[in-house]
Amino acid sequence: MSLRLWNGTFAPLKNNAVLSKKVHIESYGCQMNHSDSEIVASILAKDGYELAATPEEADLVLLNTCSIREKAEYTVMQRINEMNNLKAKNKGLKVGVLGCMAERMKENLLVEKRVVDLVVGPDAYRSLPQLLEEVGSGQKAVNVLLSREETYGEIEPVRLGSNGVTAFVTIMRGCDNMCAFCVVPFTRGRERSRDPQTIVDECKQLVVNGFKEVTLLGQNVDSFKWKERKGELDAEAQSRGEDLRELDAEARSMPIGSQGRREENVSGNDHVDFADLLEMVATACPTLRIRYSTSHPKDMTDKVLEVMARYENICKYIHLPVQSGSSDVLKRMNRGYDRAWYEGRVASIRKHMPDCAISTDIISGFCGETEEDHQATLSLMEDVGYDMAYMFKYSERPKTLAARKHEDDVPEDVKGRRLAEIIEAQKLNSAKRMAAYVGQIHDVLIEGVSKRSDQNMYGRNTQNSVVIVPRFASCQLSRHASGQLTTKELKPGDKVRVRIVSATAGSLKGEPIEMADEIILNA
């Protein structure tokens, strides 16, 4: 899936900018890439670039890429090939590849794909202006160095493709987990967290700019840790010559439920963990709905769940990737937990927030997966009752632990059959979960016009379910109004109290009752 991003307002040109330069940015893959594209847009705006709506109008086309699955890379490679036709029509056009594929495939992109002029990794976006100067002189340019410190914390993103209602804020970068199937530690580097005050300030600015909801992003948000140590730990690690191979060995030696935790970072009373950060944002921005992604089951704490339950403006929705319901497969995946640990986390979520929605990621056909392992995944899905799931066939990624240590031995037809069974099971789960909402009253944040009919609007409830409501609603203006009904045209950003009247596996339909008051903290 790709998002072609071209909306937003750029900063003024630099004083010494004479000719306008136009850039078109396309973002592929995860929300982190979307957020990174907004950072890139901000950096280039300060260098005199304006936004181009299409590649045909641009002097520079940047493709922000994803390496998480083979299909994602294939999609981008096809798009790169299409750039040859554009270059034939526009001899001055420059093409750059950013993100995870840039780091992983730099030689291939620069040598074999001659259409590519520029290759920049996720930690090197500040160097774009200098690299573009090299490209302008007729050279190829590349910077894929990974950093232990880069967070882009003080850069105010340009909100690309924004509906003006929801926005992303990246709170940390990189990943210290070495899940056997995942290439992220090799393409995005080591974990590092942003200064929490810069995160709070960015969220406050979103409120000033009229946004109603923020999603806090990280490869593993539960590992967020901030303590003023002024780089002591990084310097120490560098002096030891520590690299990702050592991290790999360290991760494999840790007991279940502890992999990836860096307790030496957080001793004392002056550190900020993810639960603290959630509370800081919730109290600083009481009218802003707060979501986050992604959690790791081995690191999710009850402290986070307690904060979520305490504040009404923190949405009751958790994406908790399980990947497999088999403890044996989880061990080969190097996930750092077993099935019992995961079930314990789900039980704790239900205890603290009975109404909390849970979604997940599931991989079918990982190395060595037996039919018994597959059935264990299906049984876990039934036990948890996920609201939604992202489901995939396993595809081997270069450099990963699985590529080095395990044989990709599950036949493709078996992977496909198992995936189909997982998808069918989730359809039933989703339909059951959504049907349970019928008759309930939910607060819904309107995000835009329904794709199926311009007479309807769509939004989401706290559980992240899509809710369709009439565009012209007869409802009270607020819960404190006299009770007289008023017809109002709903617009993006409106908060409306809705009675759910019907459900499908993918969405809810509701009748507006009243315009919701601004959310008040329930601390």
XYZ file of C-alpha atoms in Angstrom:
523
model
C 0.000 0.000 0.000
C 1.285 3.472 -0.791
C 0.331 6.951 0.250
C 1.142 9.685 -2.232
C 1.465 12.755 -0.131
C 1.225 16.222 -1.573
C -0.926 18.427 0.626
C 0.460 20.828 3.202
C 1.882 24.292 3.579
C 5.599 24.798 3.218
C 7.695 27.342 5.045
C 8.747 30.485 3.159
C 11.706 30.270 0.799
C 15.116 31.168 2.116
C 16.115 34.762 1.443
C 18.778 33.718 -1.039
C 16.420 31.436 -2.999
C 15.918 32.814 -6.514
C 14.281 30.020 -8.496
C 11.549 27.838 -7.075
C 12.297 24.127 -6.881
C 9.486 21.603 -6.735
C 9.499 18.263 -4.932
C 6.973 15.442 -5.033
C 7.118 12.946 -2.128
C 5.563 9.478 -2.169
C 5.475 7.470 1.039
C 5.166 3.689 1.120
C 4.607 1.379 4.071
C 4.142 2.203 7.725
C 3.046 5.278 9.662
C 6.675 5.918 10.586
C 7.440 6.488 6.901
C 4.497 8.890 6.659
C 5.903 10.798 9.633
C 9.440 10.766 8.175
C 8.131 12.225 4.911
C 6.769 15.158 6.917
C 10.251 15.708 8.377
C 11.778 15.575 4.893
C 9.219 18.092 3.619
C 10.130 20.481 6.436
C 13.874 20.209 5.755
C 13.418 20.777 2.034
C 11.011 23.680 2.572
C 13.765 25.522 4.429
C 16.032 24.799 1.455
C 13.650 26.534 -0.940
C 11.559 23.635 -2.217
C 7.869 23.945 -2.941
C 5.429 21.081 -3.090
C 4.475 19.503 -6.427
C 1.097 17.801 -6.685
C 2.322 15.230 -9.208
C 5.675 13.768 -10.319
C 5.162 15.370 -13.724
C 5.294 18.852 -12.137
C 8.382 18.138 -10.033
C 12.094 18.785 -10.370
C 12.706 16.167 -7.678
C 10.756 12.988 -6.889
C 11.449 11.259 -3.564
C 10.190 7.751 -2.828
C 10.125 6.990 0.901
C 10.372 3.218 1.021
C 9.629 0.169 3.170
C 11.567 -3.113 3.487
C 9.403 -4.934 6.006
C 8.037 -7.375 3.405
C 9.119 -8.543 -0.032
C 5.868 -7.311 -1.599
C 6.482 -3.797 -0.293
C 9.914 -3.715 -1.919
C 8.528 -5.085 -5.180
C 5.929 -2.288 -5.295
C 8.624 0.365 -4.895
C 10.916 -1.245 -7.482
C 8.069 -1.112 -9.999
C 7.559 2.557 -9.170
C 11.274 3.237 -9.649
C 11.082 1.631 -13.098
C 8.194 3.964 -13.965
C 10.475 6.931 -13.268
C 12.408 6.110 -16.475
C 9.450 7.299 -18.534
C 9.266 10.553 -16.568
C 12.986 11.159 -16.966
C 12.688 10.643 -20.703
C 10.158 13.509 -20.806
C 11.918 15.714 -18.241
C 15.679 15.537 -18.645
C 16.247 17.631 -15.527
C 14.215 15.406 -13.214
C 16.076 13.917 -10.261
C 14.875 10.808 -8.424
C 15.736 9.898 -4.848
C 15.040 6.834 -2.728
C 14.636 7.374 1.021
C 13.975 5.148 4.007
C 14.496 1.481 4.750
C 15.132 0.269 1.194
C 17.700 3.026 0.780
C 19.738 1.609 3.655
C 19.275 -2.038 2.711
C 19.702 -1.845 -1.078
C 21.961 1.144 -1.624
C 24.365 -0.589 -4.052
C 21.550 -2.080 -6.120
C 19.701 1.222 -6.310
C 22.704 3.287 -7.361
C 24.335 0.803 -9.751
C 21.532 -1.253 -11.285
C 18.744 1.336 -11.154
C 20.426 4.107 -13.085
C 17.286 6.227 -12.817
C 18.088 6.790 -9.121
C 20.274 9.848 -8.391
C 20.032 9.986 -4.613
C 19.878 7.376 -1.834
C 19.273 8.531 1.755
C 18.676 6.429 4.870
C 16.222 7.222 7.694
C 18.827 8.929 9.907
C 20.391 11.131 7.214
C 17.582 13.464 6.151
C 19.334 16.551 7.533
C 22.011 16.030 4.869
C 19.494 16.249 1.998
C 20.351 19.856 0.996
C 24.065 19.021 0.724
C 23.387 15.766 -1.112
C 21.103 17.554 -3.571
C 23.924 19.996 -4.324
C 26.076 16.994 -5.298
C 23.270 15.648 -7.476
C 22.934 19.071 -9.107
C 26.582 18.902 -10.165
C 25.944 15.621 -11.980
C 27.057 13.179 -9.297
C 25.227 10.364 -7.580
C 24.792 10.997 -3.832
C 24.317 8.629 -0.925
C 24.128 8.789 2.880
C 22.768 5.767 4.712
C 24.709 6.107 7.948
C 22.722 5.115 11.029
C 22.834 7.276 14.141
C 22.616 6.638 17.865
C 21.357 10.168 18.522
C 19.230 11.446 15.616
C 15.560 11.966 16.525
C 14.676 15.111 14.466
C 13.160 16.264 17.748
C 13.282 20.021 17.128
C 12.073 19.924 13.506
C 8.448 20.954 13.083
C 6.970 18.594 10.466
C 5.004 19.749 7.441
C 1.668 17.913 7.789
C 1.384 16.127 4.445
C -1.908 14.777 3.131
C -3.525 15.977 6.339
C -7.253 16.006 6.985
C -6.586 18.692 9.589
C -7.982 16.413 12.292
C -5.454 13.659 12.973
C -1.657 13.777 13.023
C 1.393 11.644 13.831
C 4.182 12.505 16.277
C 7.261 10.285 16.351
C 8.468 9.772 19.927
C 11.403 7.414 19.294
C 13.376 5.874 16.458
C 15.014 2.531 15.824
C 14.580 -0.807 17.566
C 16.715 -2.884 19.944
C 14.646 -6.034 19.494
C 16.041 -8.682 17.195
C 12.873 -10.455 16.103
C 14.062 -13.167 13.744
C 11.828 -12.120 10.849
C 12.373 -8.350 11.032
C 14.830 -6.144 9.160
C 14.011 -2.918 11.066
C 17.049 -2.947 13.442
C 19.307 -3.102 10.379
C 17.505 -0.366 8.432
C 16.557 2.025 11.256
C 19.307 1.389 13.787
C 19.372 1.368 17.571
C 16.589 2.615 19.811
C 16.682 6.233 20.960
C 13.946 8.315 22.506
C 13.107 11.981 22.020
C 13.217 14.548 24.764
C 9.671 14.273 26.183
C 9.286 18.044 26.425
C 9.743 18.389 22.646
C 6.991 15.784 22.200
C 4.638 17.659 24.513
C 5.425 20.936 22.742
C 4.701 19.390 19.336
C 1.377 18.068 20.596
C 0.491 21.494 22.031
C 1.212 23.022 18.631
C -1.150 20.509 17.035
C -3.914 21.776 19.331
C -3.112 25.370 18.387
C -3.313 24.359 14.715
C -6.753 22.826 15.207
C -5.915 19.123 15.270
C -8.118 16.892 17.414
C -6.148 13.640 17.606
C -2.515 12.522 17.696
C -0.897 9.118 17.267
C 2.419 8.743 19.106
C 4.715 6.608 16.954
C 7.640 4.299 17.630
C 8.843 0.869 16.547
C 8.287 -0.161 20.175
C 6.716 2.666 22.167
C 6.761 0.662 25.407
C 10.569 0.908 25.357
C 10.466 4.720 25.463
C 13.028 5.841 28.058
C 14.416 9.319 28.630
C 17.062 10.295 31.133
C 19.520 13.159 30.937
C 22.809 11.315 30.619
C 24.259 13.450 27.807
C 25.249 10.522 25.663
C 27.317 8.705 28.297
C 25.789 5.345 27.484
C 26.170 5.825 23.746
C 29.813 6.828 24.132
C 30.412 3.810 26.326
C 28.746 1.506 23.800
C 30.752 2.962 20.939
C 34.016 2.567 22.854
C 33.226 -1.111 23.246
C 32.682 -1.367 19.504
C 29.185 -2.677 20.092
C 27.216 -3.408 16.908
C 24.002 -5.108 15.891
C 25.547 -8.579 15.931
C 26.364 -8.156 19.615
C 22.849 -6.873 20.242
C 21.557 -10.004 18.475
C 23.548 -12.286 20.783
C 22.522 -10.291 23.853
C 18.839 -10.501 22.929
C 18.959 -14.270 22.471
C 20.471 -14.733 25.929
C 17.724 -12.859 27.797
C 14.868 -14.617 29.597
C 11.272 -14.435 28.391
C 9.656 -11.075 29.101
C 12.936 -9.190 29.517
C 14.523 -8.980 26.062
C 15.335 -5.512 24.893
C 14.879 -3.821 28.282
C 17.656 -1.408 29.149
C 17.290 -0.929 32.863
C 20.686 0.757 33.141
C 19.132 3.695 31.298
C 16.382 4.314 33.796
C 17.719 3.919 37.309
C 16.790 6.690 39.687
C 13.695 8.826 39.964
C 14.291 11.393 37.233
C 13.613 9.281 34.148
C 10.538 9.412 31.932
C 9.072 6.143 30.667
C 6.221 5.637 28.217
C 3.510 5.733 30.886
C 4.919 9.042 32.142
C 4.980 10.434 28.614
C 1.359 9.416 27.991
C 0.317 11.211 31.160
C 2.340 14.308 30.255
C 0.625 14.593 26.861
C -2.832 13.804 28.293
C -2.609 16.530 30.933
C -0.936 19.119 28.681
C -3.472 18.609 25.864
C -6.806 17.676 27.487
C -8.844 18.292 24.306
C -6.556 16.137 22.136
C -7.407 12.463 21.650
C -4.289 10.310 22.026
C -3.422 7.023 20.351
C -0.099 5.217 20.041
C 1.580 2.523 17.975
C 3.204 0.031 18.243
C 3.394 -1.900 21.514
C 5.550 -4.953 22.187
C 3.981 -7.593 24.467
C 7.191 -8.227 26.409
C 7.501 -4.556 27.384
C 3.897 -3.485 28.027
C 3.484 -2.622 31.716
C 0.480 -2.288 33.996
C 1.637 1.277 34.622
C 0.782 2.130 30.996
C -2.615 0.476 31.325
C -3.348 2.370 34.543
C -2.597 5.697 32.817
C -4.767 4.744 29.847
C -7.664 3.887 32.135
C -7.262 7.131 34.117
C -7.536 9.598 31.230
C -10.581 9.801 29.011
C -8.670 11.462 26.182
C -6.340 8.450 25.823
C -8.138 6.157 23.399
C -9.050 2.675 24.560
C -7.306 0.849 21.765
C -4.068 -1.152 21.771
C -2.254 -2.702 18.833
C -0.477 -5.691 20.394
C 1.269 -7.820 17.736
C 1.387 -11.510 18.660
C 2.734 -12.938 15.357
C 1.955 -16.539 16.401
C -0.095 -18.406 18.994
C 2.549 -21.115 19.365
C 5.220 -20.756 22.054
C 7.618 -22.845 19.948
C 7.237 -20.515 16.973
C 7.515 -17.439 19.204
C 10.815 -18.790 20.513
C 12.153 -19.262 16.969
C 10.907 -15.771 16.158
C 12.972 -14.468 19.112
C 9.970 -12.500 20.360
C 10.964 -12.585 24.024
C 7.677 -13.967 25.368
C 5.605 -17.139 25.171
C 1.888 -17.654 24.738
C 1.207 -17.594 28.484
C 2.964 -14.217 28.857
C 0.946 -12.761 25.977
C -2.317 -14.067 27.411
C -1.365 -12.458 30.729
C -0.951 -9.081 29.023
C -4.349 -9.422 27.356
C -5.933 -10.336 30.699
C -4.395 -7.241 32.285
C -5.745 -5.027 29.483
C -9.235 -6.446 30.015
C -8.916 -5.944 33.781
C -7.937 -2.283 33.542
C -10.148 -1.408 30.535
C -12.936 -3.904 29.818
C -14.007 -1.845 26.808
C -10.521 -1.646 25.259
C -10.163 -2.841 21.656
C -7.166 -4.990 20.772
C -5.698 -5.519 17.315
C -2.689 -7.583 16.300
C -0.226 -8.756 13.626
C -0.074 -12.417 12.600
C 2.447 -14.175 10.360
C 1.508 -17.501 8.777
C 4.089 -20.068 7.719
C 7.145 -18.918 9.691
C 10.154 -21.229 9.592
C 9.356 -24.644 11.069
C 5.677 -23.897 11.674
C 3.706 -27.133 11.986
C -0.002 -27.706 11.585
C -0.202 -27.875 15.385
C 1.474 -24.461 15.616
C -1.026 -23.075 13.109
C -3.948 -24.444 15.112
C -2.466 -22.784 18.219
C -2.636 -19.433 16.416
C -6.284 -20.015 15.491
C -7.134 -20.948 19.077
C -5.421 -17.827 20.443
C -7.391 -15.679 18.011
C -10.600 -17.221 19.326
C -9.539 -16.784 22.954
C -8.561 -13.100 22.570
C -11.291 -12.074 20.129
C -9.283 -9.431 18.258
C -11.147 -6.437 16.911
C -8.855 -6.330 13.902
C -5.659 -7.942 12.599
C -2.957 -7.404 9.981
C -2.241 -10.850 8.540
C 0.615 -11.908 6.245
C 2.489 -14.865 4.822
C 6.093 -15.093 5.999
C 8.643 -13.793 3.512
C 12.343 -14.126 4.290
C 14.217 -10.825 4.580
C 17.992 -10.558 4.029
C 20.271 -9.990 7.042
C 17.653 -11.146 9.566
C 18.249 -13.819 12.184
C 15.763 -16.102 10.423
C 17.621 -15.774 7.114
C 20.858 -16.751 8.849
C 19.621 -19.415 11.254
C 16.374 -20.962 10.003
C 15.202 -22.631 6.822
C 12.163 -21.135 5.108
C 10.670 -24.620 4.911
C 6.886 -24.132 4.851
C 5.639 -24.554 1.248
C 3.995 -21.506 -0.323
C 0.704 -23.299 -0.879
C 0.602 -24.288 2.792
C 1.373 -20.700 3.835
C -1.433 -19.499 1.602
C -3.949 -22.000 2.944
C -3.078 -21.196 6.551
C -3.284 -17.467 5.878
C -6.730 -17.910 4.330
C -7.886 -19.745 7.458
C -6.487 -16.992 9.677
C -8.242 -14.313 7.606
C -11.537 -16.178 7.766
C -11.227 -16.608 11.540
C -10.554 -12.881 11.941
C -13.566 -11.947 9.829
C -15.734 -13.842 12.303
C -13.976 -12.215 15.276
C -14.336 -8.733 13.803
C -18.021 -9.241 13.042
C -18.654 -10.473 16.592
C -16.753 -7.600 18.195
C -18.475 -4.977 16.062
C -21.937 -6.466 16.632
C -21.386 -6.078 20.387
C -21.307 -2.286 19.944
C -24.847 -2.121 18.531
C -27.098 -0.222 20.945
C -24.185 1.471 22.713
C -23.511 5.212 22.699
C -20.042 6.238 21.535
C -18.204 9.534 21.161
C -17.025 9.774 17.557
C -14.462 12.165 16.085
C -15.481 13.032 12.528
C -12.579 12.752 10.069
C -14.114 13.232 6.635
C -16.735 12.462 3.996
C -17.619 8.810 3.452
C -16.170 7.318 0.267
C -19.441 5.578 -0.563
C -21.756 8.561 -0.239
C -21.234 12.282 0.194
C -24.406 12.296 2.297
C -22.509 10.451 5.055
C -19.483 11.278 7.154
C -17.052 8.885 8.783
C -15.135 9.030 12.030
C -13.747 6.727 14.707
C -14.688 5.896 18.250
C -12.194 5.435 21.072
C -11.811 1.769 20.050
C -10.591 2.885 16.597
C -13.665 1.464 14.823
C -14.887 3.356 11.762
C -18.370 4.830 12.369
C -20.583 6.079 9.502
C -23.109 8.814 10.355
C -25.444 11.065 8.320
C -23.788 14.264 7.105
C -26.798 16.319 8.155
C -27.565 15.305 11.722
C -30.579 16.160 13.860
C -29.187 16.311 17.377
C -28.762 18.452 20.464
C -25.940 20.938 20.279
C -24.578 19.657 23.618
C -25.531 17.485 26.528
C -26.308 20.703 28.469
C -28.703 22.069 25.831
C -32.429 22.377 26.439
C -33.189 19.163 24.587
C -34.414 20.826 21.405
C -33.128 19.081 18.263
C -31.124 21.077 15.747
C -30.094 20.010 12.242
C -26.365 20.454 11.823
C -23.981 19.636 9.001
C -21.169 17.557 10.472
C -17.653 18.576 9.496
C -14.172 17.094 10.016
C -13.096 17.752 13.585
C -16.576 17.630 15.089
C -17.078 15.406 18.116
C -20.496 13.832 18.141
C -22.213 11.425 20.493
C -23.641 8.550 18.455
C -25.962 5.617 19.082
C -24.698 2.579 17.153
C -27.571 1.078 15.153
C -25.894 -1.565 12.962
C -22.544 -3.203 12.296
C -20.518 -5.105 9.714
C -17.133 -6.756 10.187
C -15.478 -3.539 8.997
C -17.537 -0.610 10.242
C -20.380 0.670 12.394
C -23.365 2.812 11.484
C -24.663 5.337 13.964
C -27.338 7.948 14.634
C -26.092 11.251 16.096
C -27.656 12.161 19.428
C -25.789 15.310 20.415
C -22.629 17.238 19.786
C -20.103 16.042 22.332
C -18.595 18.556 24.744
C -14.850 18.915 24.751
C -13.305 15.930 26.506
C -12.650 16.640 30.175
C -9.894 14.789 31.994
C -11.022 12.104 34.396
C -7.862 12.179 36.503
